[in-house]
Short mmCIF file of C-alpha atoms in Angstrom, two decimals:
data_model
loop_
_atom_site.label_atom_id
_atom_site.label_comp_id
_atom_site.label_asym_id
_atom_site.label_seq_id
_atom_site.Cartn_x
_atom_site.Cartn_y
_atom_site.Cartn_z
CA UNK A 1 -125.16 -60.01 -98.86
CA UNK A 2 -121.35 -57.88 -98.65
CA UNK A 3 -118.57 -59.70 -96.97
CA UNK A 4 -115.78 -57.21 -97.35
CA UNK A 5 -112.15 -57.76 -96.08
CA UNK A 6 -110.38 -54.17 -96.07
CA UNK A 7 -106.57 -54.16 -95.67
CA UNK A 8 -105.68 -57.27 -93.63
CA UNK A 9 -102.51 -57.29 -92.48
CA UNK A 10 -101.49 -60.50 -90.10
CA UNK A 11 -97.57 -60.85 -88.49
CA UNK A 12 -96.14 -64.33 -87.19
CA UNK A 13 -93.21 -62.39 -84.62
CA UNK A 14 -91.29 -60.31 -87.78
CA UNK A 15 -92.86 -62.25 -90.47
CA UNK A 16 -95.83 -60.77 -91.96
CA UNK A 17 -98.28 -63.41 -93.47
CA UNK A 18 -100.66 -61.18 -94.85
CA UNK A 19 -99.78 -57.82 -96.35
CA UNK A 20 -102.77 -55.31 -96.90
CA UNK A 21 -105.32 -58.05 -98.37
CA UNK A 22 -108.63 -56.30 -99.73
CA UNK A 23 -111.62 -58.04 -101.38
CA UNK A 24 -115.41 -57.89 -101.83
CA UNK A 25 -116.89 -60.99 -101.83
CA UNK A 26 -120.72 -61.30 -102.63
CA UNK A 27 -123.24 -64.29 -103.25
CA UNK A 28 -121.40 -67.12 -105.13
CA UNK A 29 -118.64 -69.56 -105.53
CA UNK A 30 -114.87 -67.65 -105.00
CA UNK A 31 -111.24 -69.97 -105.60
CA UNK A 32 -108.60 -69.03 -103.21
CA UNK A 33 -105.56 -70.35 -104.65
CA UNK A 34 -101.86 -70.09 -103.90
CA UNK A 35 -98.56 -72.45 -103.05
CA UNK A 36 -98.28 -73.39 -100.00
CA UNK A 37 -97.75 -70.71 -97.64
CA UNK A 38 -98.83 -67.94 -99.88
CA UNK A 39 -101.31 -67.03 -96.47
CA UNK A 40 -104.15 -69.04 -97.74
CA UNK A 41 -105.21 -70.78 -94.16
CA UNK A 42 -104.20 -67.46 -92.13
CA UNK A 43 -106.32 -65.51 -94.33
CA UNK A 44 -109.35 -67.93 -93.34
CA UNK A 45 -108.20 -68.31 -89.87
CA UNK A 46 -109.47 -64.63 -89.82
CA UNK A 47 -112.07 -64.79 -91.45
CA UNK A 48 -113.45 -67.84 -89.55
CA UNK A 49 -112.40 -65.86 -86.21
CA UNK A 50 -109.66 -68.41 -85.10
CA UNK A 51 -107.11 -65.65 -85.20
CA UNK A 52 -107.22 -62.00 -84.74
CA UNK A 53 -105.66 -59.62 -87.46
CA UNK A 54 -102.58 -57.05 -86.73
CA UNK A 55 -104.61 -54.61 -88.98
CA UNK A 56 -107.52 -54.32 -91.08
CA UNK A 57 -111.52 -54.80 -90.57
CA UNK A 58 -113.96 -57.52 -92.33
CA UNK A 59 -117.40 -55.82 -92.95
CA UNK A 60 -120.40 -58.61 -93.10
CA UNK A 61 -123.13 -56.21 -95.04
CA UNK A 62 -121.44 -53.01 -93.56
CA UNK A 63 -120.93 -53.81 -90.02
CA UNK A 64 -117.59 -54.75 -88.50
CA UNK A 65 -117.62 -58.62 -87.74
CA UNK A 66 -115.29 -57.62 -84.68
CA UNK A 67 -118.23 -56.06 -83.27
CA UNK A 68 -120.88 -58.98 -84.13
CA UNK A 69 -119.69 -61.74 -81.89
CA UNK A 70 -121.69 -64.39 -82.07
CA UNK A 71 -124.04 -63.17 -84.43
CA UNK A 72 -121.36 -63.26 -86.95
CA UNK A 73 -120.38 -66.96 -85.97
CA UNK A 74 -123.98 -68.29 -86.46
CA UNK A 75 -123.50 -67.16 -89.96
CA UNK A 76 -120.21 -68.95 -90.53
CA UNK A 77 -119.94 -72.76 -91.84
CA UNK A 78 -116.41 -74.17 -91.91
CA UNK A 79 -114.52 -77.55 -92.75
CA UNK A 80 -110.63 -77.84 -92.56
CA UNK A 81 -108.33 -78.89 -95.08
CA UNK A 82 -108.11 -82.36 -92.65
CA UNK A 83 -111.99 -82.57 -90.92
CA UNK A 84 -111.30 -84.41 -87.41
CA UNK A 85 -113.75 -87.55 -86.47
CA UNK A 86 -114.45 -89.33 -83.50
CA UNK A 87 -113.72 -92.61 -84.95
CA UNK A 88 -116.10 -94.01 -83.16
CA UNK A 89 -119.36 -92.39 -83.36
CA UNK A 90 -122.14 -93.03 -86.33
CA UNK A 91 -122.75 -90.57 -88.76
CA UNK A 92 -126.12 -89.29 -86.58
CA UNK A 93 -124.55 -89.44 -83.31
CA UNK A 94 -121.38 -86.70 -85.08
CA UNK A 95 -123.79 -84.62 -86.37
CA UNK A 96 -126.43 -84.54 -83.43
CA UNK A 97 -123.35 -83.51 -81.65
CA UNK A 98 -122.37 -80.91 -83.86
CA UNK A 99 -126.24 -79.78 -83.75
CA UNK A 100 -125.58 -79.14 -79.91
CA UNK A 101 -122.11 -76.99 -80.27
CA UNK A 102 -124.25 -74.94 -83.22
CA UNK A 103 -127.26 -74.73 -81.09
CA UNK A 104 -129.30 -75.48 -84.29
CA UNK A 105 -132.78 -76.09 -83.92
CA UNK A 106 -135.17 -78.65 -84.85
CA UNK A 107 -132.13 -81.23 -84.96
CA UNK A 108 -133.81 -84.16 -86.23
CA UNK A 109 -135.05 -82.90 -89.65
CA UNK A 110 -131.73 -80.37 -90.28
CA UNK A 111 -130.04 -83.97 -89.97
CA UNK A 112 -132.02 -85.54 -92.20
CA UNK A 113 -131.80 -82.39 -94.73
CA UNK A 114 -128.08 -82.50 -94.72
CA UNK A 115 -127.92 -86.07 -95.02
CA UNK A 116 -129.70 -86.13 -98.29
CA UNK A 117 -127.81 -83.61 -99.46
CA UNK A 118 -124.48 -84.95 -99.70
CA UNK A 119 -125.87 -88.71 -100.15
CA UNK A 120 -125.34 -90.32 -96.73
CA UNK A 121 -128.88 -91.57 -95.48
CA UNK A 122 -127.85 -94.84 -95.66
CA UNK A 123 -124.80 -94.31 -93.92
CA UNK A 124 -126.13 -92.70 -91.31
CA UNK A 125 -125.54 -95.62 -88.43
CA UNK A 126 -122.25 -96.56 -89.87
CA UNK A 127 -119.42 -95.69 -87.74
CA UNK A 128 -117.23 -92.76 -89.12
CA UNK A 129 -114.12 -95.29 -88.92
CA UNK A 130 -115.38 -96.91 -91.31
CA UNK A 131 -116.37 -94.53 -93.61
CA UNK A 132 -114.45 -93.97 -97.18
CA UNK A 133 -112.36 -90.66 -97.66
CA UNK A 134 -114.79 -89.63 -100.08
CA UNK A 135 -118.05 -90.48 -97.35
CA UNK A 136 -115.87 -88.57 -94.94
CA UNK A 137 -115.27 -85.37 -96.86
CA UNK A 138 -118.95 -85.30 -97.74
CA UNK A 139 -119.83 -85.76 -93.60
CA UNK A 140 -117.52 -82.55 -93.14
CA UNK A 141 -119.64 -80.83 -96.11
CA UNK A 142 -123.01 -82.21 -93.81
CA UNK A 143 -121.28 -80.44 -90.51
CA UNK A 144 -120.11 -77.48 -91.91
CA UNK A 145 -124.02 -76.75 -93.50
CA UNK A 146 -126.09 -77.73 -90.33
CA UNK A 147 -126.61 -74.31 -89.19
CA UNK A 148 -127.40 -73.41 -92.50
CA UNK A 149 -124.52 -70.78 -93.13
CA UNK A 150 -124.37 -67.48 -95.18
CA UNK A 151 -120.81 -67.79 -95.55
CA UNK A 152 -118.81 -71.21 -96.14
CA UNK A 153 -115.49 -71.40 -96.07
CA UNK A 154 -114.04 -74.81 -97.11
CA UNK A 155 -110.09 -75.42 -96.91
CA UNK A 156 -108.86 -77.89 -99.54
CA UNK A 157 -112.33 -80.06 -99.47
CA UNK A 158 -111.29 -82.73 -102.17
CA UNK A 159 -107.35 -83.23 -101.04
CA UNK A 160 -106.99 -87.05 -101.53
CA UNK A 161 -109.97 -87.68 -103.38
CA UNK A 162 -110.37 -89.45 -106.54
CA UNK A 163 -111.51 -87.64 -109.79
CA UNK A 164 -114.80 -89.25 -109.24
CA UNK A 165 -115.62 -87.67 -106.09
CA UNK A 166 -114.13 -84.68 -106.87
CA UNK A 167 -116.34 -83.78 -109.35
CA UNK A 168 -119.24 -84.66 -107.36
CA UNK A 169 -118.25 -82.34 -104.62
CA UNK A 170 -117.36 -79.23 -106.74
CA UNK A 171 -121.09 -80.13 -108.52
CA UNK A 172 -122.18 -80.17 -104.62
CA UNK A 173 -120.28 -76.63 -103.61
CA UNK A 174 -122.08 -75.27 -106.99
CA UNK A 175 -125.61 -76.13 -105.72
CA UNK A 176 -124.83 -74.65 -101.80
CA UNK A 177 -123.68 -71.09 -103.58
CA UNK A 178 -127.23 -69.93 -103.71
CA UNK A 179 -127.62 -67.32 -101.39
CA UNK A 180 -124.56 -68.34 -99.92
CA UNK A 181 -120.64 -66.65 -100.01
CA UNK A 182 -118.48 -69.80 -100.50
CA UNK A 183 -115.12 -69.75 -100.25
CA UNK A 184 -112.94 -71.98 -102.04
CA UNK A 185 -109.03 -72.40 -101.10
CA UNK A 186 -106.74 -74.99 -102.98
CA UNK A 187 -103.93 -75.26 -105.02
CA UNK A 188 -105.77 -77.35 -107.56
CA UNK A 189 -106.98 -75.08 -110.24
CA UNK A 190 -108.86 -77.42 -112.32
CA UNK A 191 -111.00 -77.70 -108.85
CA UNK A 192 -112.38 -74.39 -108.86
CA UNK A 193 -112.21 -73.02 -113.00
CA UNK A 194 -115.50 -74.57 -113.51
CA UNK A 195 -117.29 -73.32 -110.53
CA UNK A 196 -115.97 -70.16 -108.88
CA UNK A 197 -117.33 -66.85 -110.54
CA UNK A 198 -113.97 -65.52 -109.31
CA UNK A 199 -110.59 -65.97 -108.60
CA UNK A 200 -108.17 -64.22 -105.49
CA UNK A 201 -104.77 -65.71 -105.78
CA UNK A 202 -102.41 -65.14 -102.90
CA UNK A 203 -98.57 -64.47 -103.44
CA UNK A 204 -96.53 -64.11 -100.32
CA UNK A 205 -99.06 -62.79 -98.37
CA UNK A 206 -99.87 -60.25 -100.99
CA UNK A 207 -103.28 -60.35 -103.76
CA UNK A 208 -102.05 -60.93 -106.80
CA UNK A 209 -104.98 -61.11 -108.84
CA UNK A 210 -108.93 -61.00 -108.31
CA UNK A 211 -111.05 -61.84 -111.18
CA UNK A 212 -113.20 -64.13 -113.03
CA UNK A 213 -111.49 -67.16 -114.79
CA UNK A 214 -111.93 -66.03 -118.17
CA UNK A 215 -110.87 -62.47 -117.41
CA UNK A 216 -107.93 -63.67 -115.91
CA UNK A 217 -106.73 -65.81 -118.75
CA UNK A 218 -107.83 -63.07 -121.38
CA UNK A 219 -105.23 -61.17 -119.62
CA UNK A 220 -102.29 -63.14 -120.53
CA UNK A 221 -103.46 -63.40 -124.19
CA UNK A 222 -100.28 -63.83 -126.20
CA UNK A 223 -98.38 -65.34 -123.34
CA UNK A 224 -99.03 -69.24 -124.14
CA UNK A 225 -97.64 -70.84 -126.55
CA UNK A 226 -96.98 -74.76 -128.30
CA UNK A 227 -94.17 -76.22 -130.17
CA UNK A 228 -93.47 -79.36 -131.34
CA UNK A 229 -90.20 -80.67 -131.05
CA UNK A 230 -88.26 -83.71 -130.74
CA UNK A 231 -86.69 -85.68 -127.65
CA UNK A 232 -83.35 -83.89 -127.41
CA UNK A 233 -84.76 -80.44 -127.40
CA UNK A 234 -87.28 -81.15 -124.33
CA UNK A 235 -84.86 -81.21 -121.33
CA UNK A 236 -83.37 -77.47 -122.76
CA UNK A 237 -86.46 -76.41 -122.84
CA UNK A 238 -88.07 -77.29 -119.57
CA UNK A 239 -84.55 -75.52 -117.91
CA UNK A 240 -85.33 -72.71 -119.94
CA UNK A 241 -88.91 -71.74 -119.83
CA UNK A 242 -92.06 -72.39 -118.06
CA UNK A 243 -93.31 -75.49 -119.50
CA UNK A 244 -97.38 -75.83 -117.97
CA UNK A 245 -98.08 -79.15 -120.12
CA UNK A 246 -96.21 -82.00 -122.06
CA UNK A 247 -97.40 -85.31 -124.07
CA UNK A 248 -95.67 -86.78 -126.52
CA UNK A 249 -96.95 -87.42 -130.02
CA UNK A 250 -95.87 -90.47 -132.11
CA UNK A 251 -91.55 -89.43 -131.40
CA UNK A 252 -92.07 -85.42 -130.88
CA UNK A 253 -93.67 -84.20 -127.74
CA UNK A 254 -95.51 -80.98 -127.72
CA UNK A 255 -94.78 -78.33 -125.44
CA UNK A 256 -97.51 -75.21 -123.47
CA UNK A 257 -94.58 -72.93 -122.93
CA UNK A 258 -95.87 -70.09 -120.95
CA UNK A 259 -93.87 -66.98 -121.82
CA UNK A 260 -94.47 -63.05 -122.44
CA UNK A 261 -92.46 -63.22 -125.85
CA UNK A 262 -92.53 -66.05 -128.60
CA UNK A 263 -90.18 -68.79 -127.14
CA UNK A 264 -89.03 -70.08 -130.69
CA UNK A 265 -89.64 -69.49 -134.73
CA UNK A 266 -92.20 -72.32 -134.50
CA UNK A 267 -94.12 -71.81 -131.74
CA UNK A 268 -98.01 -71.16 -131.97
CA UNK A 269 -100.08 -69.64 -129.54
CA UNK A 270 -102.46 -71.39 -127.61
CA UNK A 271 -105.57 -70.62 -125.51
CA UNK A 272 -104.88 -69.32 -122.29
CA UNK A 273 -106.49 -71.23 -119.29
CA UNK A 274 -106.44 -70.34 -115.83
CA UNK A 275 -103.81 -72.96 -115.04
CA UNK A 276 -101.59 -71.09 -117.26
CA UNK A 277 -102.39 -67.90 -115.72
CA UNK A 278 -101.40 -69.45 -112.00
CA UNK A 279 -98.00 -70.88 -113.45
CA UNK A 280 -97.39 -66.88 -115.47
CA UNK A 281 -98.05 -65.22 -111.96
CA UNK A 282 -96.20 -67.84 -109.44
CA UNK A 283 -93.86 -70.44 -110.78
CA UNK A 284 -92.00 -68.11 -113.47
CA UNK A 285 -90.72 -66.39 -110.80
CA UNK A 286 -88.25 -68.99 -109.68
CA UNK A 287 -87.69 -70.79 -113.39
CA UNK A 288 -84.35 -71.08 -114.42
CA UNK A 289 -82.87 -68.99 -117.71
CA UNK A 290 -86.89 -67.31 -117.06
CA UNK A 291 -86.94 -63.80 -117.69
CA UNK A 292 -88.86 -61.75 -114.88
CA UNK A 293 -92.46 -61.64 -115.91
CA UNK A 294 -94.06 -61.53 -112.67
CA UNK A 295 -93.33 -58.42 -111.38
CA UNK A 296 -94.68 -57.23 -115.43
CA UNK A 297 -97.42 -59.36 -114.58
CA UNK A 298 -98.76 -57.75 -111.16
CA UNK A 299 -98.54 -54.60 -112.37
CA UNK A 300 -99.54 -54.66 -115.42
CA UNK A 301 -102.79 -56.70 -115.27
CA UNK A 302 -103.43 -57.41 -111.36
CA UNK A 303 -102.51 -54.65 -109.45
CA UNK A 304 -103.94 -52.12 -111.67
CA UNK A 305 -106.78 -54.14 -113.63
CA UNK A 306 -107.50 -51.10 -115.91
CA UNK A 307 -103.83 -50.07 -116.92
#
C-alpha cells in the first residue's frame, strides 16, 4: 500500500498554507510535527477530504483519490485533535452510531473488537460524560478504527493526557500500524521518536525535512553541545543561543546548546536527538544574538538529503 501526496499547494484568500508539499507514505507509523500553524491540520484536512487543494494530486496505490470517492473514504479512519461526544450517550450507543454513518457491517462483534482493543469493555454502558480524558481519547481511537481503516490519520491524540496514558496510546498506535498508514501530527516530539519510522516536519507551509528519527539527528551531528556553567552565565546564554535543555547540578546548571559552531571553549558535544533536530530547524530561526542556521539547515540536509 502507496499513499502519495505530489505537490500540494492549499491558499486561505492570498495566504498560501501549503506550498508544494510532496511525500510517500507507505505501511507504518509517520510523525507530522510543526508549531502551530506550520499547515499541519490543512495538510490533513486534505488528506481526510474535508478540504479541496488549490494544486496537487494524492495517489492511494497509483490512482488519484479525487477520482475514488467513496471508495477512498471507506479506507480513511480519522480522530481530531478535540474528538466531539454526545455527552449523553453510552459508549455502545456512540459507537453503534458511528457503525451506521460508516456503514460497517456485522456491528455487534466490530464493537466488541474495538472495545477490547483500547480497554473499554467495561465501560461500555457508561455514559461518555462521564468518561475520563484518557477513556475519551481511547473511545475516539475505538471510532476512528471501526471500519477497519488502511489509512489513520490522528490529530494531536494524547493533548491533555497524562504521561501514563500517553504512553499507552503511542504503545496502542504502534500495534494498529500493521498493514495500516498512520499518520501522526503533534508538536510533542517525545510522542512520536519512539514509534514513527519517519518524520515530515512542516515549516510555514513548506517540508522541511522527511526522514527517520535517527537519520534526522545524525544529520545535525556536531550541532549539540553541553556546558557547565554557573548561575550568572545562564540568563546570557539562553538570550544568546538555542538552549533545548537545562537542570541544575549541585550550584552550576548544565546547558544542551544547540548550535552549528562550538558555543564556548568548554563546551562538549552531545548526542543529537530528534528534539534537538526540531529546535535546529524551527526555533533558531527567531533566537535572539542566533546566527541563521536554518536556511544552512534546509538546504544543506533537508532539501537536498544527498548534498
Amino acid at each position: 500500500m502507496k499513499l502519495e501526496i505530489k505537490n500540494l499547494i492549499k491558499f486561505y484568500g492570498k495566504y498560501q498554507a501549503l506550498r508544494g508539499v510532496s511525500a510517500t507514505l507507505t505501511e507504518g507509523v509517520y510523525g507530522l510535527l510543526g508549531q502551530n500553524g506550520a499547515g499541519k491540520t490543512t495538510l490533513i484536512n486534505i488528506l481526510i477530504g474535508i478540504l479541496p487543494a488549490n494544486g496537487g494530486i494524492i495517489q492511494l496505490d497509483g490512482e488519484d483519490t479525487a477520482h475514488m470517492g467513496g471508495r477512498y473514504l471507506d479506507k480513511i479512519g480519522y480522530m481530531p485533535q478535540y474528538p466531539q461526544f454526545y455527552a449523553n450517550f453510552t459508549v455502545q450507543e456512540f459507537l453503534a452510531y458511528m457503525c451506521r454513518l460508516k456503514a460497517v457491517k456485522n456491528e455487534k462483534a466490530r464493537i466488541d473488537e474495538v472495545l477490547a482493543f483500547v480497554n473499554l469493555c467495561g465501560s461500555r454502558s457508561q455514559r461518555i460524560g462521564a468518561l475520563s480524558g484518557g477513556m475519551r481519547q481511547r473511545l475516539g481511537i475505538a471510532q476512528a478504527i471501526l471500519n477497519d481503516p488502511k489509512v489513520l490519520v490522528l490529530d494531536e491524540p494524547t493533548a491533555g493526557l497524562d504521561p501514563g496514558e500517553r504512553i499507552r496510546f503511542r504503545n496502542m498506535i504502534s500495534r494498529l500500524a500493521q498493514g495500516r498508514i498512520i499518520l501522526l501530527a503533534t508538536h510533542i516530539v517525545s510522542d512520536v521518536e519512539c514509534i514513527a519510522k519517519e518524520i515530515l516536519l512542516l515549516q510555514k507551509g513548506m517540508l522541511m525535512m522527511h526522514g527517520s528519527p535517527s537519520g534526522l539527528a545524525q544529520n545535525i551531528q556536531g550541532r549539540v553541545w553541553e556546558v557547565t556553567v554557573d548561575g550568572t552565565d545562564v540568563a546570557l546564554l539562553s538570550d544568546k543561543y538555542c538552549v533545548s535543555n537545562m537542570k541544575q547540578k549541585q550550584e552550576n546548571f548544565i546547558l544542551r546548546i544547540v548550535n552549528k559552531t562550538k558555543p564556548l571553549p568548554c563546551a562538549v558535544p552531545a548526542v543529537p536527538n530528534l528534539e534537538d533536530v526540531f529546535l535546529y530547524t524551527l526555533s533558531c530561526e527567531s533566537t535572539p544574538g542566533q546566527s541563521p542556521c536554518i536556511a544552512e539547515c534546509a538546504e544543506s540536509y533537508f532539501l537536498f538529503p544527498n548534498k
